[in-house]
Short mmCIF file of C-alpha atoms in Angstrom, two decimals:
data_model
loop_
_atom_site.label_atom_id
_atom_site.label_comp_id
_atom_site.label_asym_id
_atom_site.label_seq_id
_atom_site.Cartn_x
_atom_site.Cartn_y
_atom_site.Cartn_z
CA MET A 1 -0.47 5.89 -7.02
CA ILE A 2 1.80 8.58 -6.90
CA ILE A 3 5.16 7.65 -9.48
CA ASP A 4 7.97 10.12 -9.03
CA LEU A 5 10.69 10.44 -11.58
CA PRO A 6 14.34 8.65 -10.88
CA SER A 7 16.45 11.79 -11.16
CA GLU A 8 18.79 10.10 -13.85
CA LEU A 9 15.55 9.68 -15.58
CA GLU A 10 14.83 13.47 -15.34
CA ALA A 11 18.02 14.84 -16.33
CA ALA A 12 17.63 12.64 -19.34
CA LEU A 13 15.04 13.48 -20.74
CA ILE A 14 15.86 17.87 -20.30
CA ASP A 15 18.04 16.94 -23.43
CA LEU A 16 15.46 14.70 -25.29
CA PRO A 17 14.35 16.55 -28.38
CA LEU A 18 11.33 14.52 -29.20
CA PRO A 19 9.82 15.22 -33.41
CA PRO A 20 6.36 17.07 -33.56
CA TRP A 21 3.78 14.03 -33.68
CA GLU A 22 2.06 13.32 -36.72
CA LEU A 23 -1.63 11.89 -36.18
CA ASP A 24 -3.29 9.52 -38.16
CA VAL A 25 -6.60 10.93 -37.53
CA PRO A 26 -8.04 10.51 -34.60
CA PHE A 27 -5.11 8.45 -33.49
CA LEU A 28 -1.35 9.23 -32.84
CA ALA A 29 0.37 7.85 -35.93
CA LYS A 30 2.14 4.70 -35.75
CA SER A 31 5.22 5.99 -37.04
CA THR A 32 5.28 8.64 -33.95
CA ARG A 33 4.50 5.83 -31.24
CA GLU A 34 7.41 3.78 -32.36
CA ARG A 35 9.88 6.90 -32.86
CA TYR A 36 9.06 8.03 -29.71
CA ARG A 37 9.52 4.55 -28.27
CA ALA A 38 13.24 4.55 -29.67
CA GLU A 39 13.90 7.37 -28.32
CA LEU A 40 12.86 6.65 -25.12
CA THR A 41 13.86 2.82 -24.79
CA ALA A 42 17.53 3.68 -24.68
CA VAL A 43 17.08 6.52 -21.48
CA PRO A 44 18.46 4.54 -18.62
CA GLN A 45 15.50 4.00 -15.70
CA PHE A 46 12.91 4.36 -18.63
CA GLU A 47 11.76 1.08 -19.06
CA GLU A 48 11.29 0.49 -14.87
CA THR A 49 9.14 3.86 -14.78
CA ALA A 50 6.73 2.77 -17.79
CA THR A 51 6.95 -0.80 -16.10
CA ALA A 52 6.00 0.68 -12.75
CA LEU A 53 3.26 3.01 -14.34
CA ARG A 54 1.58 0.63 -15.81
CA ARG A 55 1.78 -1.71 -13.39
CA ALA A 56 -0.22 1.06 -11.24
CA LEU A 57 -2.72 1.11 -14.07
CA GLY A 58 -3.60 -2.47 -14.17
CA GLU A 59 -5.29 -5.18 -11.83
CA GLY A 60 -5.62 -4.34 -8.39
CA GLY A 61 -4.65 -0.35 -9.69
CA GLY A 62 -6.94 1.63 -11.88
CA TYR A 63 -4.54 4.66 -11.84
CA ALA A 64 -1.07 6.88 -11.51
CA VAL A 65 0.47 10.49 -10.86
CA LEU A 66 3.01 10.73 -12.66
CA ARG A 67 5.25 13.65 -10.93
CA LEU A 68 6.56 15.36 -14.35
CA GLY A 69 7.04 19.01 -12.77
CA SER A 70 10.54 19.61 -12.02
CA LEU A 71 10.81 18.03 -15.72
CA ALA A 72 8.14 20.67 -16.82
CA ALA A 73 9.69 23.52 -14.80
CA ALA A 74 12.66 23.26 -17.11
CA LEU A 75 11.43 22.98 -20.33
CA GLY A 76 9.40 26.12 -19.54
CA GLY A 77 6.17 24.77 -18.19
CA ALA A 78 3.42 21.96 -18.27
CA ASP A 79 2.55 23.53 -21.51
CA ASP A 80 5.74 23.67 -23.63
CA GLU A 81 5.54 21.86 -26.67
CA ARG A 82 8.74 19.52 -25.67
CA PHE A 83 7.35 19.12 -22.56
CA LEU A 84 4.15 18.09 -23.97
CA ARG A 85 6.20 15.57 -26.49
CA LEU A 86 7.36 14.01 -23.43
CA ALA A 87 4.57 13.41 -21.66
CA THR A 88 2.70 12.23 -24.94
CA ALA A 89 5.70 9.69 -25.19
CA PHE A 90 4.81 8.76 -21.83
CA ALA A 91 1.40 7.93 -22.59
CA ALA A 92 2.28 5.92 -25.69
CA GLU A 93 3.43 3.77 -23.24
CA VAL A 94 -0.26 2.84 -21.58
CA ALA A 95 -2.47 3.08 -24.82
CA VAL A 96 -2.56 5.01 -27.68
CA PRO A 97 -3.38 8.72 -27.54
CA PHE A 98 -6.11 10.24 -29.27
CA SER A 99 -8.46 13.16 -29.78
CA PRO A 100 -12.41 11.89 -29.93
CA PHE A 101 -12.91 15.76 -30.84
CA PRO A 102 -12.38 17.19 -34.51
CA ARG A 103 -11.99 20.64 -33.27
CA TRP A 104 -9.36 20.27 -31.14
CA PRO A 105 -6.08 19.11 -30.79
CA LEU A 106 -4.86 16.44 -29.00
CA TRP A 107 -4.65 18.14 -25.90
CA LYS A 108 -7.33 19.81 -24.73
CA ASP A 109 -7.47 22.74 -22.56
CA ILE A 110 -9.96 22.64 -19.34
CA GLY A 111 -9.86 26.07 -17.94
CA VAL A 112 -12.04 27.80 -15.81
CA LYS A 113 -14.63 29.88 -17.25
CA ILE A 114 -16.55 31.84 -14.59
CA ASP A 115 -19.93 31.84 -16.70
CA LYS A 116 -20.04 28.88 -17.38
CA ASP A 117 -22.76 26.17 -15.68
CA PRO A 118 -20.59 25.67 -12.45
CA GLY A 119 -20.74 21.96 -12.74
CA LYS A 120 -19.14 21.22 -15.72
CA SER A 121 -15.18 20.76 -16.21
CA SER A 122 -14.24 24.16 -17.53
CA GLY A 123 -17.08 25.38 -14.55
CA ILE A 124 -15.92 26.51 -10.81
CA GLY A 125 -18.68 23.87 -8.69
CA TYR A 126 -18.38 20.55 -7.65
CA ASN A 127 -17.77 18.25 -10.68
CA ALA A 128 -19.53 14.92 -9.65
CA PHE A 129 -18.17 11.43 -10.13
CA HIS A 130 -18.63 10.26 -14.08
CA MET A 131 -16.45 9.23 -17.07
CA ASP A 132 -15.50 10.76 -20.18
CA LEU A 133 -17.72 10.37 -23.22
CA VAL A 134 -20.09 7.85 -21.59
CA ASN A 135 -22.74 7.57 -24.13
CA GLY A 136 -20.37 6.37 -26.57
CA THR A 137 -20.08 2.23 -27.77
CA LEU A 138 -16.74 2.59 -27.19
CA PRO A 139 -15.37 5.46 -24.59
CA PRO A 140 -11.88 6.27 -24.16
CA ASP A 141 -10.23 3.49 -22.08
CA TYR A 142 -8.29 6.10 -20.18
CA THR A 143 -8.72 9.78 -19.78
CA THR A 144 -5.71 11.89 -18.89
CA LEU A 145 -5.39 15.46 -17.08
CA LEU A 146 -2.28 16.88 -16.88
CA CYS A 147 -1.80 19.60 -14.43
CA VAL A 148 -0.53 23.27 -16.24
CA ARG A 149 -1.56 25.58 -13.13
CA ARG A 150 -3.64 24.47 -9.60
CA ASP A 151 -6.28 27.21 -8.09
CA PRO A 152 -4.13 29.67 -7.15
CA LEU A 153 -6.85 30.34 -4.30
CA GLY A 154 -6.64 27.02 -3.39
CA GLY A 155 -9.54 24.91 -4.49
CA GLY A 156 -10.34 22.09 -7.01
CA PRO A 157 -8.75 18.85 -5.42
CA SER A 158 -9.50 15.61 -8.23
CA ILE A 159 -11.56 12.82 -6.73
CA LEU A 160 -11.77 9.60 -7.72
CA SER A 161 -13.43 5.97 -6.83
CA ASP A 162 -13.00 2.55 -7.47
CA GLY A 163 -16.63 1.88 -9.44
CA HIS A 164 -15.98 -1.72 -9.54
CA ALA A 165 -15.50 -1.43 -5.48
CA ALA A 166 -18.88 0.44 -5.69
CA VAL A 167 -21.24 -1.40 -6.95
CA SER A 168 -19.80 -4.47 -5.10
CA ARG A 169 -21.27 -3.06 -2.19
CA LEU A 170 -24.74 -2.53 -3.80
CA SER A 171 -27.75 -5.04 -2.98
CA GLU A 172 -28.50 -7.73 -5.82
CA HIS A 173 -31.53 -5.72 -6.98
CA CYS A 174 -29.49 -2.46 -7.25
CA ARG A 175 -27.01 -4.10 -9.82
CA MET A 176 -30.10 -5.68 -11.78
CA LEU A 177 -31.41 -2.07 -11.92
CA LEU A 178 -27.87 -0.53 -12.96
CA ALA A 179 -27.45 -3.43 -15.11
CA GLU A 180 -30.40 -2.62 -17.92
CA ALA A 181 -30.27 -0.18 -20.82
CA ALA A 182 -32.54 2.48 -19.11
CA TYR A 183 -30.01 5.31 -18.58
CA HIS A 184 -29.58 7.63 -20.89
CA TYR A 185 -27.24 11.29 -21.07
CA GLY A 186 -26.20 13.53 -23.91
CA THR A 187 -25.57 14.56 -26.82
CA PHE A 188 -23.43 12.60 -29.00
CA PHE A 189 -22.05 14.95 -32.15
CA ASP A 190 -19.00 15.59 -34.53
CA LEU A 191 -17.00 12.66 -32.96
CA HIS A 192 -14.09 10.25 -33.97
CA GLY A 193 -13.07 7.30 -32.37
CA VAL A 194 -15.95 6.03 -29.91
CA GLY A 195 -17.75 4.21 -32.03
CA GLU A 196 -21.73 5.16 -32.02
CA GLU A 197 -24.70 6.86 -29.89
CA TYR A 198 -25.23 4.55 -27.27
CA ALA A 199 -29.18 5.81 -26.38
CA GLN A 200 -29.72 4.08 -24.03
CA PHE A 201 -27.23 1.85 -22.08
CA PRO A 202 -26.49 -0.25 -18.99
CA VAL A 203 -24.84 1.50 -16.16
CA LEU A 204 -22.71 -2.23 -15.80
CA ASP A 205 -21.23 -2.43 -18.99
CA GLY A 206 -20.77 -6.59 -17.87
CA PRO A 207 -18.75 -7.79 -15.36
CA ASN A 208 -15.29 -6.66 -16.24
CA GLY A 209 -16.65 -3.09 -18.26
CA PHE A 210 -17.10 0.14 -17.74
CA VAL A 211 -19.16 1.47 -14.80
CA ARG A 212 -20.93 3.49 -17.98
CA PHE A 213 -22.13 6.54 -15.04
CA THR A 214 -22.33 10.36 -14.35
CA ALA A 215 -23.91 11.89 -12.00
CA LYS A 216 -25.35 14.59 -13.65
CA MET A 217 -28.22 11.88 -15.44
CA LEU A 218 -29.79 11.83 -12.24
CA GLU A 219 -30.82 15.82 -12.89
CA ARG A 220 -30.56 16.01 -16.32
CA SER A 221 -32.02 12.71 -17.16
CA GLN A 222 -35.87 11.78 -17.13
CA LEU A 223 -35.05 8.24 -15.79
CA GLY A 224 -37.78 5.43 -14.35
CA GLN A 225 -37.59 5.92 -10.24
CA ALA A 226 -36.59 2.82 -9.84
CA HIS A 227 -33.42 3.23 -11.91
CA ALA A 228 -32.83 6.36 -10.99
CA ASP A 229 -32.90 5.40 -7.44
CA ALA A 230 -30.10 2.88 -8.30
CA ALA A 231 -27.91 5.35 -9.89
CA ARG A 232 -27.82 7.52 -6.51
CA GLN A 233 -27.52 5.29 -4.37
CA LEU A 234 -24.30 4.15 -6.64
CA ALA A 235 -23.48 7.66 -6.54
CA GLU A 236 -23.30 8.12 -2.29
CA GLU A 237 -20.97 4.59 -2.59
CA LEU A 238 -18.86 6.23 -5.17
CA VAL A 239 -18.50 9.41 -2.51
CA ARG A 240 -18.15 7.21 0.31
CA GLY A 241 -15.20 5.87 -1.28
CA GLN A 242 -13.45 8.41 -2.99
CA ILE A 243 -9.81 9.61 -2.87
CA SER A 244 -9.01 13.29 -3.21
CA PHE A 245 -5.62 15.18 -3.97
CA MET A 246 -4.51 18.39 -5.25
CA LEU A 247 -2.89 18.20 -8.76
CA GLU A 248 0.29 20.59 -8.77
CA PRO A 249 2.16 21.64 -12.19
CA GLY A 250 3.72 19.64 -14.34
CA ASP A 251 1.26 16.57 -12.20
CA TYR A 252 -0.03 13.97 -14.63
CA LEU A 253 -3.01 11.67 -14.19
CA ILE A 254 -4.08 8.80 -15.92
CA VAL A 255 -7.29 6.96 -14.97
CA ASN A 256 -8.00 3.97 -15.80
CA GLN A 257 -12.18 4.79 -16.77
CA ARG A 258 -12.32 0.30 -16.44
CA ARG A 259 -12.12 0.69 -13.12
CA PHE A 260 -12.36 4.25 -12.03
CA LEU A 261 -14.09 7.49 -12.31
CA HIS A 262 -13.17 10.79 -11.64
CA GLY A 263 -14.37 14.62 -10.65
CA ARG A 264 -13.28 17.32 -9.01
CA GLU A 265 -14.19 19.34 -5.86
CA ALA A 266 -15.09 22.97 -6.01
CA LEU A 267 -12.96 25.75 -6.92
CA GLN A 268 -12.35 28.11 -4.33
CA GLY A 269 -14.81 31.12 -4.14
CA GLY A 270 -14.00 34.93 -5.65
CA GLN A 271 -12.52 33.15 -9.29
CA GLU A 272 -13.57 36.56 -11.33
CA THR A 273 -10.94 38.20 -9.14
CA VAL A 274 -8.25 35.46 -10.67
CA PRO A 275 -7.45 36.86 -14.11
CA ALA A 276 -8.53 34.48 -16.72
CA THR A 277 -4.69 33.72 -17.50
CA ASP A 278 -3.84 32.65 -13.73
CA ARG A 279 -6.96 30.66 -13.35
CA ARG A 280 -6.35 26.95 -12.72
CA LEU A 281 -5.85 25.00 -16.27
CA LEU A 282 -5.01 21.65 -17.20
CA LEU A 283 -4.94 19.49 -20.01
CA GLN A 284 -6.66 16.37 -20.92
CA LEU A 285 -5.90 13.57 -23.32
CA PHE A 286 -7.81 10.38 -24.07
CA LEU A 287 -6.21 6.79 -24.67
CA ARG A 288 -7.67 3.82 -26.73
CA ALA A 289 -6.15 0.61 -25.68
CA PRO A 290 -4.36 -1.13 -28.78
CA ALA A 291 -6.58 -3.88 -29.22
CA ASP A 292 -9.28 -1.24 -29.98
CA VAL A 293 -7.80 0.41 -32.80
CA GLY A 294 -8.52 -0.04 -35.88
CA PRO A 295 -11.23 0.65 -38.51
CA ALA A 296 -14.46 0.08 -36.30
CA ALA A 297 -13.06 2.20 -33.62
#
């Protein structure tokens, strides 16, 4: 769902100087969340917009693109500190912002590095369907991506696919294999707020849970043939059901990881001719559903 800000709300937010945030590691501090909410709920049409955002991410939905481009331009860009406070405040209306990576700030840069694995988020190739932090017992409930710069050469559309809808199109035997704790992917080191390592996990994490999937496991994890075939069929269904769109500067994509998986088409060829400071740049922020926030997280 695409959500445009009402012009009255947009104008009011430009003149709303939110204070710097504080962290109660790894989460955005409760005092900051309360301050942001108090400031924003007094702004005309904010509550209606926040309600529409939450509805888009809930039952029957699963993702939203909040169009904040005009607001970003008025405040000096999508990486401007004042704008990021506003984006963080919108995110906090959905769930609790947090950073699982102690070495990174609340918002993590995802730039373009031509010498990296092309299939990585910072690479230049196709980034296949996945959920973030798939091997944590408590993955982020939401992953969010804020576009600072699009690919100047015109590539890299975002792709999304409804994981539960894809699973529903599989055979019963295939779903049975995906429900077995026979899958593994990646390393687990120095992470906060995402539980413990889930070394062997099921792709189907309960009827209303995560579809714990990353297509990269098909090439980089040694799976038994039957389980690999089931995962490959799921990957094909995800591609069959995908939607794609181009994020523009200031667009803020929020994805409910309990419903949708995400990825990116390849960037346009010739990235080596683009100065590093002009290449595609996204900022990523993770969100935790409030019920999951606490000592065990």
